[in-house]
Amino acid sequence: MNVKTKSDEILRGVGLTKVFGMGAGKTVAVDHVDFSFKKGEVISIVGESGSGKTTLAKMLLALTTPTEGEIYFEGELRNVASHGKRKEYWKNIQAIFQDPFSSYNIFRKIDSVLLDCIKMRGGRNFSKEKKEDLMREACSFVNLKYDELTNKYPFELSGGQQQRLMIARIFLLKPKILLADEPTSMIDACSRATILDMLMDLRNEVGMTPIFITHDIGLAYYVSDTVYIMERGRFVEYGTADDVILNPQEPYTRRLLSDVPKLHEPWDLSTVG
Amino acid sequence: MTNIVLDVDELTTKYITRFREDIYAVDHVSLQVEEGRAVGIAGESGCGKSTLALSLMGYYFPPLHYSSGEIVIDGQNITEMHPEHVRKTILGNEIAYIPQAAMNALNPTMKVINFIEDVIHAHHPRMPKKEIYELAVERFQLLGLPPEVLQKYSVELSGGMKQRTVIATSVILSPKVLIADEPSSALDVTSQKMVIKMLKDLMDKGIVKAMIFITHELPLLYHVVDDIMVMYAGQIVEKGTVDEVIFDPIHPYSRALMGSIIVPEEGLRDVKLTAVPGTPPNLKNPPSGCRFAARCKYAMPACRATSVELEDIGGGRSYRCIIPEDELRKAYEREDKER
């Protein structure tokens, strides 16, 4: 009998490690990382490029196999050994990536993107009207007009619209966990709030656990309950958003924060090499 | 009286599409930059800020065409000059432009020093290589770049180093005005700091006399420029100092922009960020009234009726809205209390 150790825990990692290469030239991208995420908790993993955050994301998404360590989903050891099991897992965890322009198959129209999602949730045999209703609902959730989009290709939309369409996908798929890898870094600063609010609304609506992977510590501070700071494959600090950002303990966290221009503090450029 | 290095008067430039439609991406824009000052241009994608940057060079490639207005750099009216004369004597010498992703300008088959020789020879064909090298070393050292970079190929340099190299190269002839379009986007935060420091050094050390900095990242502007102009649908909608526009915006669009700033500071989690619904108007057929009316929560029928001028309210401040300043401020105060 499997006993769930924490009934509200959705994802746990124990000693998660990913090593690339062998011998002297090997790279430890993720170095014995531990974590426990609760259902509905908004998590951000903050790190610069090379910190290992994307590799960690890929392991969480079962896109790459850990070298060491275990992942527990809803208290049980995750089994993604076969393609079939991975597909089952992907009903529970989905992702939005940084580059909306390269996330789509350029040969398929927008309708097919959304219909795929409906099928994945068992709606293959829904009537045409029901499918259209679902697609319309998903589009309106992200402030896109389905009637204007139908028959268009994704590349006919702006970056912000494409990213919102990605969110519409998630609205249809209703995964338990959403991994958002730099969801707004290619979006205009003034449109970022829209995307973030939509993701938060989605979390409230479907009870999803969002995990943000980002280099933008400001974004992490705005949306998160818990922030993890990642440096060279390890979590160097973590805690509530207020604790980590307003009261950072680790020198690396402090440095990350001082590198970001703020509005109510001078920006010390004298430390630049 | 301070010298006005860049004086732009009612500049209008357009894109001519292959269907022969005119799209006025820069619509009667006027601005002045005094010696020693930096001006930031803020606005969302598609507002025309990059087109404005290109237009200020005075050298146009189709489909971008000059329509009307004047650009005067340190007393020289470049809009009256022949394009070849502009290319030879103005570009690089009087005004330099760093486009987005400027680091891609580095030719991967050339060493940096050869690239710099190319740039200089385009304007001073007879400068000897030795002199170019000495100038490059001196300038690089002044800007905190290791002179060893001169002997490297661009593939050997990091993104941040490439960007700084291109910036240093573009101002090697000490132009009076530098126009930087998103010079630090696509760079990690540490490289961004280095690029920003270099731009500030260029001004502080007098290498350039005036700068125009274009970005959609407002916190950057706050630390780099003295004045801000907010652009929307090809027009300037507000002007003021950086403190005025960021902390006390008048135009509803400026206010929405400033309300969408995300900085890791206390208070960020207490307010809901503003997001302006909708998209900018299609400039093929711009609306006859206020261009922001369709997305503005304070819009009245009068807003859509006639076009709105940029109104100077004194002290270098101006904004483009028919609603009086104090009424807007009262509305903002009410909203702030409710948030």
Coordinates of C-alpha atoms in Angstrom, one line a residue:
Chain A
M1 CA 0.0 0.0 0.0
N2 CA 1.3 3.4 -0.9
V3 CA 1.0 6.0 1.8
K4 CA 1.2 9.6 0.7
T5 CA 3.6 11.2 3.0
K6 CA 2.1 14.7 2.6
S7 CA -1.4 14.7 1.3
D8 CA -1.1 18.2 -0.3
E9 CA 2.3 17.5 -1.9
I10 CA 2.3 17.4 -5.7
L11 CA 5.9 17.1 -6.7
R12 CA 9.0 16.1 -4.7
G13 CA 12.6 15.7 -5.8
V14 CA 15.2 13.9 -3.8
G15 CA 18.9 14.2 -4.7
L16 CA 18.0 15.1 -8.3
T17 CA 21.1 15.2 -10.4
K18 CA 21.9 15.5 -14.1
V19 CA 25.5 15.0 -15.4
F20 CA 26.5 15.5 -19.0
G21 CA 29.6 13.9 -20.4
M22 CA 32.2 11.8 -18.5
G23 CA 35.5 12.1 -16.9
A24 CA 37.4 15.3 -16.8
G25 CA 35.0 17.1 -19.2
K26 CA 31.8 16.3 -17.5
T27 CA 29.3 18.9 -16.5
V28 CA 27.1 18.6 -13.5
A29 CA 24.1 20.6 -14.7
V30 CA 21.9 19.8 -11.7
D31 CA 23.6 18.9 -8.5
H32 CA 21.6 16.8 -5.9
V33 CA 18.6 19.1 -5.7
D34 CA 15.8 18.5 -3.2
F35 CA 12.4 20.1 -3.2
S36 CA 8.8 19.6 -2.2
F37 CA 6.1 21.5 -3.9
K38 CA 2.5 21.7 -2.6
K39 CA -0.7 21.6 -4.7
G40 CA -1.6 25.1 -5.8
E41 CA 1.7 26.6 -4.6
V42 CA 3.1 29.2 -7.0
I43 CA 6.8 28.4 -7.3
S44 CA 9.6 30.2 -9.1
I45 CA 13.1 28.9 -9.8
V46 CA 15.3 31.8 -10.4
G47 CA 18.8 31.5 -12.0
E48 CA 21.0 33.0 -14.6
S49 CA 21.8 31.1 -17.8
G50 CA 23.9 28.1 -17.0
S51 CA 22.4 27.7 -13.6
G52 CA 20.8 24.4 -14.6
K53 CA 17.2 25.6 -14.3
T54 CA 16.3 24.5 -17.8
T55 CA 17.8 21.1 -17.3
L56 CA 15.9 20.7 -14.0
A57 CA 12.7 21.7 -15.9
K58 CA 13.4 19.1 -18.5
M59 CA 13.7 16.4 -15.8
L60 CA 10.5 17.5 -14.2
L61 CA 8.8 17.3 -17.6
A62 CA 10.3 13.8 -18.2
L63 CA 12.1 15.1 -21.3
T64 CA 15.4 14.0 -20.0
T65 CA 16.3 11.2 -17.5
P66 CA 18.0 12.1 -14.2
T67 CA 21.4 10.7 -13.7
E68 CA 20.6 10.2 -10.0
G69 CA 17.8 10.9 -7.7
E70 CA 14.0 10.4 -7.6
I71 CA 10.9 12.3 -8.5
Y72 CA 7.7 11.7 -6.7
F73 CA 4.4 12.8 -8.2
E74 CA 1.5 13.0 -5.7
G75 CA 3.5 11.0 -3.2
E76 CA 4.3 8.1 -5.5
L77 CA 7.6 7.4 -7.3
R78 CA 7.2 8.7 -10.8
N79 CA 7.2 6.0 -13.5
V80 CA 8.0 7.3 -17.0
A81 CA 9.8 4.3 -18.2
S82 CA 7.8 3.7 -21.3
H83 CA 6.4 6.1 -23.9
G84 CA 2.9 5.2 -22.8
K85 CA 3.7 6.0 -19.2
R86 CA 5.3 9.3 -20.2
K87 CA 2.1 10.2 -22.2
E88 CA 0.1 9.5 -19.1
Y89 CA 2.4 11.7 -17.0
W90 CA 2.0 14.5 -19.6
K91 CA -1.7 14.6 -18.8
N92 CA -0.7 16.0 -15.5
I93 CA 2.2 18.3 -16.4
Q94 CA 2.4 20.7 -19.3
A95 CA 4.7 23.5 -20.2
I96 CA 4.8 27.0 -21.8
F97 CA 8.2 27.9 -23.2
Q98 CA 10.0 31.1 -23.7
D99 CA 9.8 31.5 -27.5
P100 CA 6.2 31.5 -28.7
F101 CA 7.4 31.7 -32.3
S102 CA 9.1 28.4 -32.3
S103 CA 6.6 26.5 -30.1
Y104 CA 4.1 25.9 -33.0
N105 CA 4.1 23.6 -35.9
I106 CA 4.1 26.1 -38.8
F107 CA 2.2 23.8 -41.1
R108 CA -0.9 23.4 -38.9
K109 CA -3.6 26.0 -38.3
I110 CA -4.6 27.3 -34.9
D111 CA -7.7 25.2 -34.8
S112 CA -5.7 22.0 -34.9
V113 CA -3.6 23.2 -32.0
L114 CA -6.7 23.6 -29.8
L115 CA -8.4 20.4 -31.1
D116 CA -5.3 18.4 -30.2
C117 CA -5.8 19.5 -26.6
I118 CA -9.5 18.6 -26.6
K119 CA -8.6 15.1 -27.9
M120 CA -6.0 14.7 -25.2
R121 CA -8.6 15.3 -22.6
G122 CA -10.9 12.6 -24.1
G123 CA -12.9 14.9 -26.3
R124 CA -12.2 13.2 -29.6
N125 CA -15.8 12.2 -30.1
F126 CA -17.4 15.4 -29.0
S127 CA -19.7 17.0 -31.5
K128 CA -18.4 19.8 -33.7
E129 CA -20.5 22.4 -31.8
K130 CA -19.1 21.2 -28.5
K131 CA -15.6 21.4 -29.7
E132 CA -16.1 24.9 -31.1
D133 CA -17.7 26.0 -27.8
L134 CA -14.7 24.7 -25.9
M135 CA -12.3 26.4 -28.3
R136 CA -14.2 29.7 -28.0
E137 CA -14.2 29.5 -24.3
A138 CA -10.5 28.9 -24.2
C139 CA -9.8 31.8 -26.5
S140 CA -12.0 34.2 -24.7
F141 CA -10.2 33.3 -21.4
V142 CA -7.0 34.7 -23.0
N143 CA -8.7 37.6 -24.7
L144 CA -8.4 36.2 -28.1
K145 CA -11.4 36.1 -30.5
Y146 CA -11.9 32.5 -31.8
D147 CA -13.8 33.7 -34.8
E148 CA -10.9 35.9 -35.9
L149 CA -8.3 33.2 -35.4
T150 CA -10.0 30.2 -37.0
N151 CA -8.2 29.2 -40.2
K152 CA -5.2 31.3 -39.4
Y153 CA -1.7 29.9 -38.8
P154 CA 0.1 30.7 -35.6
F155 CA 2.8 32.7 -37.3
E156 CA 0.1 35.2 -38.4
L157 CA -0.3 36.3 -34.7
S158 CA 2.0 38.6 -32.7
G159 CA 4.3 37.1 -30.1
G160 CA 2.0 38.1 -27.3
Q161 CA -1.0 36.6 -29.0
Q162 CA 0.9 33.3 -29.6
Q163 CA 1.9 33.2 -26.0
R164 CA -1.7 33.7 -25.0
L165 CA -2.7 30.9 -27.4
M166 CA -0.3 28.7 -25.5
I167 CA -2.2 29.6 -22.4
A168 CA -5.4 28.8 -24.1
R169 CA -4.0 25.3 -24.7
I170 CA -3.3 24.9 -21.0
F171 CA -6.8 26.1 -20.3
L172 CA -8.1 23.2 -22.4
L173 CA -5.7 20.7 -21.0
K174 CA -6.1 21.6 -17.3
P175 CA -2.9 19.9 -16.2
K176 CA -2.2 19.6 -12.5
I177 CA 1.2 21.2 -12.9
L178 CA 2.3 23.9 -15.4
L179 CA 5.9 24.6 -16.0
A180 CA 6.4 28.0 -17.5
D181 CA 10.0 28.5 -18.8
E182 CA 10.6 32.2 -19.2
P183 CA 7.0 32.8 -20.3
T184 CA 7.4 36.5 -20.6
S185 CA 11.0 37.2 -21.5
M186 CA 10.2 37.6 -25.2
I187 CA 7.1 39.7 -24.5
D188 CA 7.1 43.5 -24.2
A189 CA 7.5 44.7 -20.6
C190 CA 4.1 46.3 -20.7
S191 CA 2.3 43.2 -21.9
R192 CA 3.9 40.9 -19.3
A193 CA 1.3 41.7 -16.6
T194 CA -1.4 40.4 -18.9
I195 CA 0.3 37.1 -19.4
L196 CA 1.1 36.7 -15.7
D197 CA -2.4 37.6 -14.6
M198 CA -3.8 35.0 -17.1
L199 CA -1.6 32.3 -15.7
M200 CA -2.7 33.2 -12.1
D201 CA -6.3 33.2 -13.2
L202 CA -5.8 29.8 -14.7
R203 CA -4.3 28.6 -11.5
N204 CA -7.3 29.8 -9.6
E205 CA -9.7 28.4 -12.1
V206 CA -8.3 24.9 -12.5
G207 CA -6.4 24.5 -9.3
M208 CA -3.1 24.1 -11.1
T209 CA 0.4 24.3 -9.6
P210 CA 2.5 26.8 -11.6
I211 CA 6.3 26.5 -11.6
F212 CA 8.0 29.4 -13.1
I213 CA 11.6 29.1 -14.4
T214 CA 13.1 32.5 -14.9
H215 CA 16.1 34.8 -14.7
D216 CA 13.7 37.6 -13.9
I217 CA 13.7 37.9 -10.1
G218 CA 11.2 40.8 -10.3
L219 CA 8.7 38.5 -12.0
A220 CA 9.4 35.8 -9.5
Y221 CA 8.7 38.2 -6.7
Y222 CA 5.4 39.4 -8.1
V223 CA 3.8 36.0 -8.7
S224 CA 5.3 33.5 -6.3
D225 CA 4.6 32.0 -3.0
T226 CA 8.0 30.3 -2.8
V227 CA 11.2 31.3 -4.6
Y228 CA 14.2 29.0 -5.2
I229 CA 17.5 30.6 -6.2
M230 CA 19.6 28.3 -8.4
E231 CA 23.3 28.7 -8.9
R232 CA 25.5 26.2 -10.8
G233 CA 23.1 23.3 -10.4
R234 CA 22.2 23.9 -6.7
F235 CA 19.5 25.6 -4.8
V236 CA 21.5 28.1 -2.8
E237 CA 18.5 29.7 -1.1
Y238 CA 14.8 29.3 -0.9
G239 CA 11.9 30.6 1.0
T240 CA 8.8 32.8 0.7
A241 CA 9.0 35.5 -1.9
D242 CA 9.1 38.2 0.7
D243 CA 11.9 36.5 2.6
V244 CA 14.1 35.7 -0.3
I245 CA 13.7 39.1 -2.1
L246 CA 13.4 41.5 0.8
N247 CA 15.7 39.7 3.2
P248 CA 18.2 37.7 1.1
Q249 CA 20.7 35.7 3.1
E250 CA 23.1 34.3 0.5
P251 CA 25.6 36.5 -1.2
Y252 CA 24.6 35.1 -4.6
T253 CA 21.0 36.1 -4.1
R254 CA 22.1 39.6 -3.0
R255 CA 24.2 39.9 -6.1
L256 CA 21.3 38.8 -8.3
L257 CA 19.1 41.4 -6.7
S258 CA 21.7 44.2 -7.0
D259 CA 22.1 43.5 -10.7
V260 CA 18.5 44.4 -11.4
P261 CA 17.6 48.1 -11.8
K262 CA 15.0 49.2 -9.4
L263 CA 12.9 52.3 -9.0
H264 CA 13.4 53.2 -5.3
E265 CA 17.0 52.3 -5.0
P266 CA 20.1 53.5 -6.8
W267 CA 21.6 51.1 -9.2
D268 CA 25.2 50.5 -8.3
L269 CA 27.1 50.2 -11.6
S270 CA 30.5 50.8 -10.0
T271 CA 30.9 47.0 -9.4
V272 CA 30.9 46.3 -13.1
G273 CA 34.2 44.9 -14.3
Chain B
M1 CA 22.3 78.6 -22.5
T2 CA 22.9 75.0 -23.2
N3 CA 23.5 73.8 -26.7
I4 CA 20.8 71.8 -28.4
V5 CA 22.6 69.0 -30.1
L6 CA 19.6 67.3 -31.7
D7 CA 16.6 69.3 -32.9
V8 CA 13.8 67.4 -34.5
D9 CA 10.8 69.3 -35.8
E10 CA 7.6 67.7 -36.9
L11 CA 9.4 64.7 -38.4
T12 CA 7.2 62.4 -40.4
T13 CA 8.3 59.2 -42.1
K14 CA 6.4 56.5 -43.7
Y15 CA 6.5 52.9 -44.9
I16 CA 5.3 52.4 -48.4
T17 CA 3.9 48.9 -48.7
R18 CA 4.0 46.8 -51.8
F19 CA 0.3 47.7 -52.3
R20 CA 1.4 51.4 -52.4
E21 CA -0.2 52.2 -49.1
D22 CA 1.4 54.8 -46.9
I23 CA 1.9 53.9 -43.3
Y24 CA 3.0 56.9 -41.2
A25 CA 5.0 55.1 -38.5
V26 CA 6.5 58.4 -37.3
D27 CA 3.8 61.1 -37.3
H28 CA 4.9 64.7 -36.7
V29 CA 7.4 63.9 -34.0
S30 CA 9.3 66.8 -32.4
L31 CA 12.0 66.5 -29.8
Q32 CA 15.1 68.4 -28.6
V33 CA 18.1 67.0 -26.8
E34 CA 20.5 69.3 -25.1
E35 CA 24.2 68.7 -24.8
G36 CA 24.9 66.3 -21.9
R37 CA 21.4 64.9 -21.7
A38 CA 19.9 61.5 -22.6
V39 CA 16.4 61.0 -23.7
G40 CA 14.5 57.8 -23.4
I41 CA 11.7 56.7 -25.7
A42 CA 9.3 54.2 -24.2
G43 CA 6.3 52.4 -25.6
E44 CA 5.1 49.0 -26.6
S45 CA 6.0 47.0 -29.6
G46 CA 4.8 48.6 -32.8
C47 CA 4.5 52.1 -31.4
G48 CA 7.1 53.4 -33.8
K49 CA 10.1 53.9 -31.6
S50 CA 12.5 51.8 -33.7
T51 CA 11.3 53.5 -36.8
L52 CA 11.9 56.8 -35.1
A53 CA 15.4 55.7 -34.3
L54 CA 16.0 54.8 -38.0
S55 CA 14.4 58.0 -39.1
L56 CA 16.6 60.2 -37.0
M57 CA 19.6 59.0 -39.0
G58 CA 18.5 60.9 -42.0
Y59 CA 19.3 58.0 -44.3
Y60 CA 16.4 56.0 -45.6
F61 CA 16.1 52.6 -47.1
P62 CA 12.9 51.5 -48.7
P63 CA 10.2 50.7 -47.6
L64 CA 11.0 53.5 -45.2
H65 CA 10.7 57.0 -46.7
Y66 CA 11.0 60.5 -45.5
S67 CA 7.8 62.5 -45.7
S68 CA 8.3 65.9 -44.0
G69 CA 9.9 67.7 -41.1
E70 CA 13.5 68.6 -40.1
I71 CA 16.4 67.1 -38.3
V72 CA 19.1 69.4 -37.2
I73 CA 22.3 68.0 -35.6
D74 CA 24.5 70.6 -33.9
G75 CA 23.3 73.2 -36.3
Q76 CA 23.5 71.1 -39.5
N77 CA 20.1 70.5 -41.2
I78 CA 20.5 66.9 -42.4
T79 CA 17.1 66.7 -44.0
E80 CA 18.2 69.1 -46.6
M81 CA 21.3 67.2 -47.5
H82 CA 21.8 64.7 -50.3
P83 CA 21.6 61.1 -49.1
E84 CA 25.2 60.3 -50.2
H85 CA 26.5 63.3 -48.3
V86 CA 24.5 62.1 -45.3
R87 CA 26.0 58.6 -45.6
K88 CA 29.6 59.9 -45.9
T89 CA 29.7 62.8 -43.5
I90 CA 26.8 62.4 -41.0
L91 CA 26.5 58.7 -40.3
G92 CA 29.1 57.6 -37.8
N93 CA 30.6 61.1 -37.6
E94 CA 27.7 63.2 -36.3
I95 CA 25.2 60.6 -35.4
A96 CA 25.5 56.9 -34.7
Y97 CA 22.8 54.2 -34.4
I98 CA 22.9 50.9 -32.6
P99 CA 20.1 48.7 -33.8
Q100 CA 18.5 45.9 -31.8
A101 CA 20.7 42.9 -31.6
A102 CA 23.6 45.0 -32.8
M103 CA 26.0 42.3 -31.9
N104 CA 25.0 40.5 -35.0
A105 CA 26.7 43.2 -37.1
L106 CA 30.1 41.7 -36.3
N107 CA 31.3 39.9 -39.4
P108 CA 32.3 36.4 -38.2
T109 CA 35.1 36.1 -40.7
M110 CA 36.9 39.2 -39.6
K111 CA 38.8 40.1 -36.5
V112 CA 37.3 43.0 -34.5
I113 CA 40.2 45.3 -35.5
N114 CA 39.5 44.7 -39.2
F115 CA 35.8 45.4 -38.6
I116 CA 36.8 48.7 -37.0
E117 CA 39.1 49.5 -40.0
D118 CA 36.1 49.0 -42.3
V119 CA 34.0 51.3 -40.3
I120 CA 36.6 54.1 -40.2
H121 CA 37.6 53.7 -43.8
A122 CA 34.0 54.3 -44.8
H123 CA 34.3 57.8 -43.5
H124 CA 38.0 58.5 -43.5
P125 CA 39.4 56.3 -46.4
R126 CA 42.9 57.4 -45.9
M127 CA 43.4 56.9 -42.2
P128 CA 46.4 54.6 -41.8
K129 CA 45.9 51.3 -40.0
K130 CA 48.4 52.1 -37.3
E131 CA 46.4 55.2 -36.4
I132 CA 43.2 53.3 -36.4
Y133 CA 44.7 50.7 -34.1
E134 CA 46.0 53.3 -31.7
L135 CA 42.6 55.0 -31.6
A136 CA 40.8 51.7 -31.1
V137 CA 43.1 50.7 -28.2
E138 CA 42.8 54.1 -26.5
R139 CA 39.0 54.0 -26.9
F140 CA 38.6 50.5 -25.7
Q141 CA 40.7 51.1 -22.6
L142 CA 38.7 54.2 -21.9
L143 CA 35.5 52.2 -22.0
G144 CA 36.8 49.3 -19.9
L145 CA 37.2 46.8 -22.8
P146 CA 40.3 44.7 -22.9
P147 CA 42.4 45.7 -26.0
E148 CA 43.0 42.0 -26.6
V149 CA 39.4 41.8 -28.0
L150 CA 40.7 43.7 -31.1
Q151 CA 42.5 40.6 -32.2
K152 CA 39.6 38.2 -31.7
Y153 CA 36.9 37.0 -33.9
S154 CA 33.3 37.6 -32.9
V155 CA 32.7 33.9 -32.2
E156 CA 35.3 34.0 -29.5
L157 CA 33.3 36.7 -27.6
S158 CA 30.4 36.4 -25.2
G159 CA 27.1 38.1 -26.1
G160 CA 27.8 41.0 -23.6
M161 CA 31.3 41.5 -25.0
K162 CA 30.1 41.5 -28.6
Q163 CA 27.4 44.1 -27.8
R164 CA 29.9 46.3 -26.0
T165 CA 32.4 45.9 -28.9
V166 CA 29.8 47.0 -31.4
I167 CA 28.8 50.0 -29.3
A168 CA 32.4 51.1 -28.8
T169 CA 32.9 50.7 -32.6
S170 CA 29.9 52.7 -33.5
V171 CA 31.1 55.7 -31.6
I172 CA 34.7 55.4 -32.5
L173 CA 34.5 58.6 -34.5
S174 CA 32.9 60.4 -31.5
P175 CA 29.6 61.3 -33.0
K176 CA 27.6 64.0 -31.3
V177 CA 24.4 61.9 -31.0
L178 CA 24.1 58.2 -30.2
I179 CA 20.8 56.4 -30.8
A180 CA 20.6 53.1 -29.0
D181 CA 17.7 50.8 -29.7
E182 CA 17.3 48.2 -27.0
P183 CA 21.0 47.9 -26.5
S184 CA 20.8 45.5 -23.6
S185 CA 17.8 43.3 -24.4
A186 CA 18.6 39.7 -25.1
L187 CA 21.5 39.9 -22.6
D188 CA 21.7 38.4 -19.2
V189 CA 21.5 40.8 -16.3
T190 CA 25.2 41.0 -15.6
S191 CA 26.0 41.8 -19.3
Q192 CA 23.1 44.3 -19.3
K193 CA 24.8 46.1 -16.4
M194 CA 28.0 46.3 -18.4
V195 CA 26.4 47.7 -21.5
I196 CA 24.5 50.3 -19.5
K197 CA 27.7 51.3 -17.7
M198 CA 29.4 51.7 -21.1
L199 CA 26.6 53.9 -22.4
K200 CA 26.7 56.1 -19.3
D201 CA 30.5 56.3 -19.6
L202 CA 30.1 57.5 -23.2
M203 CA 28.1 60.4 -22.0
D204 CA 30.1 61.1 -18.8
K205 CA 33.4 61.0 -20.7
G206 CA 32.1 63.3 -23.3
I207 CA 32.6 60.8 -26.2
V208 CA 29.0 61.5 -27.3
K209 CA 27.2 64.7 -26.5
A210 CA 23.6 63.4 -26.5
M211 CA 21.9 60.1 -26.4
I212 CA 18.5 58.6 -27.3
F213 CA 17.8 55.4 -25.6
I214 CA 14.9 53.3 -26.8
T215 CA 13.5 50.4 -24.7
H216 CA 10.4 48.9 -23.3
E217 CA 12.1 48.2 -20.0
L218 CA 11.3 51.3 -17.9
P219 CA 13.5 50.6 -14.9
L220 CA 16.5 50.8 -17.2
L221 CA 15.4 54.2 -18.4
Y222 CA 15.1 55.4 -14.9
H223 CA 18.8 54.9 -14.3
V224 CA 20.1 56.0 -17.7
V225 CA 18.2 58.9 -19.1
D226 CA 17.2 62.4 -17.9
D227 CA 14.0 62.8 -19.9
I228 CA 11.4 60.4 -21.2
M229 CA 9.1 60.5 -24.2
V230 CA 6.3 58.1 -24.4
M231 CA 5.3 57.0 -27.8
Y232 CA 2.0 55.5 -29.0
A233 CA 0.9 54.7 -32.5
G234 CA 3.5 56.8 -34.2
Q235 CA 3.0 59.9 -32.0
I236 CA 4.6 61.3 -28.8
V237 CA 1.9 61.2 -26.1
E238 CA 3.9 62.5 -23.2
K239 CA 7.2 64.3 -22.4
G240 CA 8.8 65.1 -19.1
T241 CA 11.8 64.3 -16.9
V242 CA 12.3 60.7 -15.9
D243 CA 11.0 61.3 -12.4
E244 CA 7.9 63.1 -13.7
V245 CA 6.9 60.6 -16.2
I246 CA 7.6 57.5 -14.2
F247 CA 6.2 58.6 -10.8
D248 CA 3.7 61.2 -11.9
P249 CA 2.5 60.2 -15.4
I250 CA -0.3 62.3 -16.9
H251 CA -1.4 60.6 -20.1
P252 CA -3.5 57.5 -19.4
Y253 CA -1.3 55.4 -21.6
S254 CA 1.8 56.5 -19.7
R255 CA 0.1 55.7 -16.5
A256 CA -0.8 52.2 -17.7
L257 CA 2.8 51.7 -18.8
M258 CA 4.2 52.8 -15.5
G259 CA 1.7 50.6 -13.7
S260 CA 3.0 47.5 -15.5
I261 CA 6.6 47.9 -14.2
I262 CA 7.8 44.8 -12.4
V263 CA 10.7 45.4 -10.0
P264 CA 11.7 43.3 -7.1
E265 CA 10.9 45.9 -4.5
E266 CA 8.7 46.1 -1.5
G267 CA 5.2 47.0 -2.5
L268 CA 5.2 45.1 -5.8
R269 CA 3.1 42.3 -4.3
D270 CA 0.5 44.6 -2.8
V271 CA -0.8 46.1 -6.0
K272 CA -2.2 44.5 -9.1
L273 CA -0.2 45.5 -12.2
T274 CA -2.1 47.3 -14.9
A275 CA -2.5 45.7 -18.3
V276 CA -3.9 47.6 -21.2
P277 CA -6.4 45.4 -23.1
G278 CA -6.5 45.5 -26.8
T279 CA -3.8 46.4 -29.4
P280 CA -2.6 49.6 -31.0
P281 CA -4.5 50.8 -34.0
N282 CA -3.6 49.8 -37.5
L283 CA -1.7 52.8 -38.9
K284 CA -2.9 52.1 -42.4
N285 CA -6.1 53.8 -41.3
P286 CA -5.4 55.6 -38.0
P287 CA -8.5 56.7 -36.1
S288 CA -9.5 60.3 -36.7
G289 CA -9.6 61.2 -33.0
C290 CA -7.3 60.2 -30.2
R291 CA -5.4 57.1 -31.2
F292 CA -5.5 55.7 -27.7
A293 CA -9.3 56.2 -27.2
A294 CA -10.3 52.6 -28.1
R295 CA -8.2 51.3 -25.2
C296 CA -8.6 54.2 -22.8
K297 CA -10.8 53.8 -19.7
Y298 CA -11.3 57.5 -19.5
A299 CA -12.3 58.0 -23.1
M300 CA -15.3 60.1 -23.9
P301 CA -17.2 60.6 -27.2
A302 CA -15.2 63.9 -27.7
C303 CA -12.0 61.9 -27.7
R304 CA -12.9 60.1 -30.9
A305 CA -14.1 63.2 -32.7
T306 CA -11.1 65.3 -33.5
S307 CA -7.3 64.7 -33.5
V308 CA -5.5 65.7 -30.4
E309 CA -2.4 67.9 -30.3
L310 CA 0.5 67.5 -27.9
E311 CA -0.1 70.2 -25.3
D312 CA 2.8 72.0 -23.7
I313 CA 2.0 72.6 -20.0
G314 CA 5.2 74.3 -19.1
G315 CA 8.5 73.2 -17.5
G316 CA 9.3 70.9 -20.4
R317 CA 6.1 68.8 -19.8
S318 CA 3.6 68.0 -22.4
Y319 CA 0.9 65.4 -23.0
R320 CA -1.6 64.6 -25.7
C321 CA -5.1 64.3 -24.2
I322 CA -8.1 66.6 -24.2
I323 CA -8.9 65.8 -20.5
P324 CA -7.4 68.5 -18.3
E325 CA -4.4 67.5 -16.2
D326 CA -6.0 68.0 -12.8
E327 CA -9.0 65.9 -13.8
L328 CA -6.8 63.0 -14.8
R329 CA -4.8 63.3 -11.6
K330 CA -8.0 63.2 -9.5
A331 CA -9.1 60.1 -11.3
Y332 CA -5.8 58.5 -10.7
E333 CA -5.9 59.3 -7.0
R334 CA -9.3 57.8 -6.7
E335 CA -8.1 54.6 -8.4
D336 CA -4.9 54.4 -6.3
K337 CA -7.0 54.6 -3.1
E338 CA -9.2 51.7 -4.3
R339 CA -6.3 49.4 -5.2

